Amino acid sequence: MALQALPISVVMLTCNSSRRLAQVLEPLQAFSEVRICDTGSTDATVEIARSFPNVVLEARPFATFGALRNGLAAQARHDWILALDSDEVASPQLLEQLGSMQLSQDCLYSFPFRNYFQGRWIRGCGWWPDRHIRLYDRTRARFSEQLVHERIVGEGLSTVELSGPIDHYSYESVGDFIAKMGRYSDLFARQYCGQRQASLATAIGHGLYAFVRSYLLRRGFRDGSAGFLISSYQAQTAFYKYLKLREYNHAARTTLPSAH
């Protein structure tokens, strides 16, 4: 079956995504519709997106990732939604598999992710197969709308694990690690402020465990220096997100109105 004939709409969020966007959109020409929500790009993202005839582009201020994805899905032409990020490339194997299968409304579909760092496919650190659910029927499921760890949720649905991978180019450099660590730790602290306790000790403990889990338990050492850098990044992310949560909790306590 040709993908153009499949009742699937692709949805995607962009913001200064010009580095990979053309590479991402090229294989998605196999689908009849790609809906993109841009949240304020200042680079060539919008121009690149408009150069693809099957792209429907809109601009909105950032809310949460889940809310924006749900908004795109609600406007899509088809009920079946394939949710991708602007640094995720659908592999030929994935496209071939989708073109030859029948979708069931009772199922969610997950894909393995081939995660790359500095041009290398990383197999350790928990980065392979790193499965994520990305294909769903919008009448049966939707994205959750928390600030971090948004995911596709649906009642009474089973998950089918497909073999066609998605190539993920989230990190090109150490600078990407630092930038994402700052954004993610802020969102984590905002989401869990007042709901989780955090101290210097818990920050250190989470950081140490994150490194051990990534580098030893998930065999990041097999990826050489890249595995060490990735494990260090995961440790620092865990450390700083709990330090920030500690600060957020303290600020929330000190700004509460006094009881009289």
PDB file of C-alpha atoms in Angstrom, residues 131-249:
ATOM      1  CA  ARG A 131      11.430   2.570  22.301  1.00  0.00           C
ATOM      2  CA  HIS A 132       8.762   5.275  22.168  1.00  0.00           C
ATOM      3  CA  ILE A 133       5.076   5.143  21.221  1.00  0.00           C
ATOM      4  CA  ARG A 134       4.577   7.564  18.341  1.00  0.00           C
ATOM      5  CA  LEU A 135       1.661   6.222  16.260  1.00  0.00           C
ATOM      6  CA  TYR A 136      -1.882   6.321  17.639  1.00  0.00           C
ATOM      7  CA  ASP A 137      -5.528   6.889  16.788  1.00  0.00           C
ATOM      8  CA  ARG A 138      -6.559  10.334  18.090  1.00  0.00           C
ATOM      9  CA  THR A 139     -10.076   9.063  18.839  1.00  0.00           C
ATOM     10  CA  ARG A 140      -8.626   6.572  21.347  1.00  0.00           C
ATOM     11  CA  ALA A 141      -5.468   8.239  22.675  1.00  0.00           C
ATOM     12  CA  ARG A 142      -3.744  11.579  23.161  1.00  0.00           C
ATOM     13  CA  PHE A 143      -0.606  13.141  24.613  1.00  0.00           C
ATOM     14  CA  SER A 144      -0.466  13.918  28.311  1.00  0.00           C
ATOM     15  CA  GLU A 145       0.160  17.591  29.014  1.00  0.00           C
ATOM     16  CA  GLN A 146       2.695  17.738  31.853  1.00  0.00           C
ATOM     17  CA  LEU A 147       5.805  19.887  31.343  1.00  0.00           C
ATOM     18  CA  VAL A 148       8.235  16.955  31.086  1.00  0.00           C
ATOM     19  CA  HIS A 149       7.886  13.279  30.231  1.00  0.00           C
ATOM     20  CA  GLU A 150       4.787  13.845  28.110  1.00  0.00           C
ATOM     21  CA  ARG A 151       3.604  10.592  26.603  1.00  0.00           C
ATOM     22  CA  ILE A 152       0.784   9.076  24.591  1.00  0.00           C
ATOM     23  CA  VAL A 153      -1.955   7.679  26.830  1.00  0.00           C
ATOM     24  CA  GLY A 154      -5.107   5.710  26.077  1.00  0.00           C
ATOM     25  CA  GLU A 155      -7.440   3.480  28.061  1.00  0.00           C
ATOM     26  CA  GLY A 156      -7.473  -0.248  27.365  1.00  0.00           C
ATOM     27  CA  LEU A 157      -5.019  -0.154  24.467  1.00  0.00           C
ATOM     28  CA  SER A 158      -2.205  -2.603  23.842  1.00  0.00           C
ATOM     29  CA  THR A 159       1.202  -1.638  22.454  1.00  0.00           C
ATOM     30  CA  VAL A 160       2.614  -3.151  19.271  1.00  0.00           C
ATOM     31  CA  GLU A 161       6.390  -2.961  18.889  1.00  0.00           C
ATOM     32  CA  LEU A 162       7.337  -2.247  15.288  1.00  0.00           C
ATOM     33  CA  SER A 163      10.857  -2.957  14.023  1.00  0.00           C
ATOM     34  CA  GLY A 164      11.349  -0.011  11.642  1.00  0.00           C
ATOM     35  CA  PRO A 165      13.590   2.505  13.477  1.00  0.00           C
ATOM     36  CA  ILE A 166      13.575   6.273  13.810  1.00  0.00           C
ATOM     37  CA  ASP A 167      16.995   7.945  13.488  1.00  0.00           C
ATOM     38  CA  HIS A 168      17.315  10.535  16.257  1.00  0.00           C
ATOM     39  CA  TYR A 169      19.868  13.365  16.034  1.00  0.00           C
ATOM     40  CA  SER A 170      19.141  15.126  19.313  1.00  0.00           C
ATOM     41  CA  TYR A 171      22.743  15.941  20.239  1.00  0.00           C
ATOM     42  CA  GLU A 172      25.410  17.082  17.799  1.00  0.00           C
ATOM     43  CA  SER A 173      27.843  18.460  20.385  1.00  0.00           C
ATOM     44  CA  VAL A 174      28.542  18.948  24.071  1.00  0.00           C
ATOM     45  CA  GLY A 175      26.948  22.376  23.672  1.00  0.00           C
ATOM     46  CA  ASP A 176      23.668  20.645  22.846  1.00  0.00           C
ATOM     47  CA  PHE A 177      23.958  18.706  26.107  1.00  0.00           C
ATOM     48  CA  ILE A 178      24.407  21.898  28.104  1.00  0.00           C
ATOM     49  CA  ALA A 179      21.533  23.726  26.406  1.00  0.00           C
ATOM     50  CA  LYS A 180      19.084  20.842  26.819  1.00  0.00           C
ATOM     51  CA  MET A 181      20.151  20.217  30.409  1.00  0.00           C
ATOM     52  CA  GLY A 182      19.228  23.802  31.284  1.00  0.00           C
ATOM     53  CA  ARG A 183      15.810  23.638  29.610  1.00  0.00           C
ATOM     54  CA  TYR A 184      14.899  20.202  30.931  1.00  0.00           C
ATOM     55  CA  SER A 185      15.981  20.849  34.533  1.00  0.00           C
ATOM     56  CA  ASP A 186      13.902  24.056  34.602  1.00  0.00           C
ATOM     57  CA  LEU A 187      10.801  22.260  33.322  1.00  0.00           C
ATOM     58  CA  PHE A 188      11.331  19.398  35.786  1.00  0.00           C
ATOM     59  CA  ALA A 189      11.603  21.801  38.738  1.00  0.00           C
ATOM     60  CA  ARG A 190       8.497  23.702  37.661  1.00  0.00           C
ATOM     61  CA  GLN A 191       6.471  20.526  37.227  1.00  0.00           C
ATOM     62  CA  TYR A 192       7.364  18.931  40.567  1.00  0.00           C
ATOM     63  CA  CYS A 193       7.605  22.048  42.745  1.00  0.00           C
ATOM     64  CA  GLY A 194       5.755  21.318  45.984  1.00  0.00           C
ATOM     65  CA  GLN A 195       5.171  17.689  44.981  1.00  0.00           C
ATOM     66  CA  ARG A 196       8.613  16.157  45.538  1.00  0.00           C
ATOM     67  CA  GLN A 197      11.207  16.796  48.204  1.00  0.00           C
ATOM     68  CA  ALA A 198      14.742  17.690  47.112  1.00  0.00           C
ATOM     69  CA  SER A 199      17.977  18.418  48.955  1.00  0.00           C
ATOM     70  CA  LEU A 200      21.684  18.554  48.171  1.00  0.00           C
ATOM     71  CA  ALA A 201      21.938  14.930  49.259  1.00  0.00           C
ATOM     72  CA  THR A 202      19.145  13.759  46.949  1.00  0.00           C
ATOM     73  CA  ALA A 203      20.676  15.735  44.063  1.00  0.00           C
ATOM     74  CA  ILE A 204      24.047  14.048  44.615  1.00  0.00           C
ATOM     75  CA  GLY A 205      22.426  10.637  44.980  1.00  0.00           C
ATOM     76  CA  HIS A 206      20.374  10.953  41.796  1.00  0.00           C
ATOM     77  CA  GLY A 207      23.419  12.212  39.891  1.00  0.00           C
ATOM     78  CA  LEU A 208      25.654   9.338  41.018  1.00  0.00           C
ATOM     79  CA  TYR A 209      22.999   6.744  40.284  1.00  0.00           C
ATOM     80  CA  ALA A 210      22.347   8.202  36.826  1.00  0.00           C
ATOM     81  CA  PHE A 211      26.026   7.854  35.930  1.00  0.00           C
ATOM     82  CA  VAL A 212      26.305   4.280  37.239  1.00  0.00           C
ATOM     83  CA  ARG A 213      23.126   3.237  35.468  1.00  0.00           C
ATOM     84  CA  SER A 214      24.175   4.768  32.142  1.00  0.00           C
ATOM     85  CA  TYR A 215      27.888   3.923  32.096  1.00  0.00           C
ATOM     86  CA  LEU A 216      27.911   0.537  33.851  1.00  0.00           C
ATOM     87  CA  LEU A 217      24.438  -1.019  34.014  1.00  0.00           C
ATOM     88  CA  ARG A 218      23.484   0.128  30.514  1.00  0.00           C
ATOM     89  CA  ARG A 219      27.009  -0.455  29.179  1.00  0.00           C
ATOM     90  CA  GLY A 220      27.863   3.035  28.079  1.00  0.00           C
ATOM     91  CA  PHE A 221      31.517   2.090  28.454  1.00  0.00           C
ATOM     92  CA  ARG A 222      31.191   0.119  25.225  1.00  0.00           C
ATOM     93  CA  ASP A 223      30.755   3.404  23.336  1.00  0.00           C
ATOM     94  CA  GLY A 224      34.157   4.704  24.433  1.00  0.00           C
ATOM     95  CA  SER A 225      34.554   8.421  25.098  1.00  0.00           C
ATOM     96  CA  ALA A 226      31.075   9.135  23.713  1.00  0.00           C
ATOM     97  CA  GLY A 227      29.579   6.778  26.289  1.00  0.00           C
ATOM     98  CA  PHE A 228      31.450   8.542  29.082  1.00  0.00           C
ATOM     99  CA  LEU A 229      30.299  11.978  27.902  1.00  0.00           C
ATOM    100  CA  ILE A 230      26.682  10.854  27.591  1.00  0.00           C
ATOM    101  CA  SER A 231      26.738   9.211  31.029  1.00  0.00           C
ATOM    102  CA  SER A 232      28.275  12.360  32.523  1.00  0.00           C
ATOM    103  CA  TYR A 233      25.567  14.451  30.885  1.00  0.00           C
ATOM    104  CA  GLN A 234      22.830  12.235  32.287  1.00  0.00           C
ATOM    105  CA  ALA A 235      24.417  12.444  35.743  1.00  0.00           C
ATOM    106  CA  GLN A 236      24.637  16.243  35.612  1.00  0.00           C
ATOM    107  CA  THR A 237      21.070  16.550  34.354  1.00  0.00           C
ATOM    108  CA  ALA A 238      19.829  14.472  37.296  1.00  0.00           C
ATOM    109  CA  PHE A 239      21.976  16.490  39.714  1.00  0.00           C
ATOM    110  CA  TYR A 240      20.887  19.919  38.501  1.00  0.00           C
ATOM    111  CA  LYS A 241      17.209  19.133  38.128  1.00  0.00           C
ATOM    112  CA  TYR A 242      17.022  18.206  41.827  1.00  0.00           C
ATOM    113  CA  LEU A 243      19.106  21.228  42.815  1.00  0.00           C
ATOM    114  CA  LYS A 244      16.687  23.443  40.907  1.00  0.00           C
ATOM    115  CA  LEU A 245      13.728  21.649  42.454  1.00  0.00           C
ATOM    116  CA  ARG A 246      15.265  22.369  45.878  1.00  0.00           C
ATOM    117  CA  GLU A 247      15.418  26.069  44.992  1.00  0.00           C
ATOM    118  CA  TYR A 248      11.877  26.095  43.604  1.00  0.00           C
ATOM    119  CA  ASN A 249      10.531  24.380  46.742  1.00  0.00           C
TER     120      ASN A 249
END
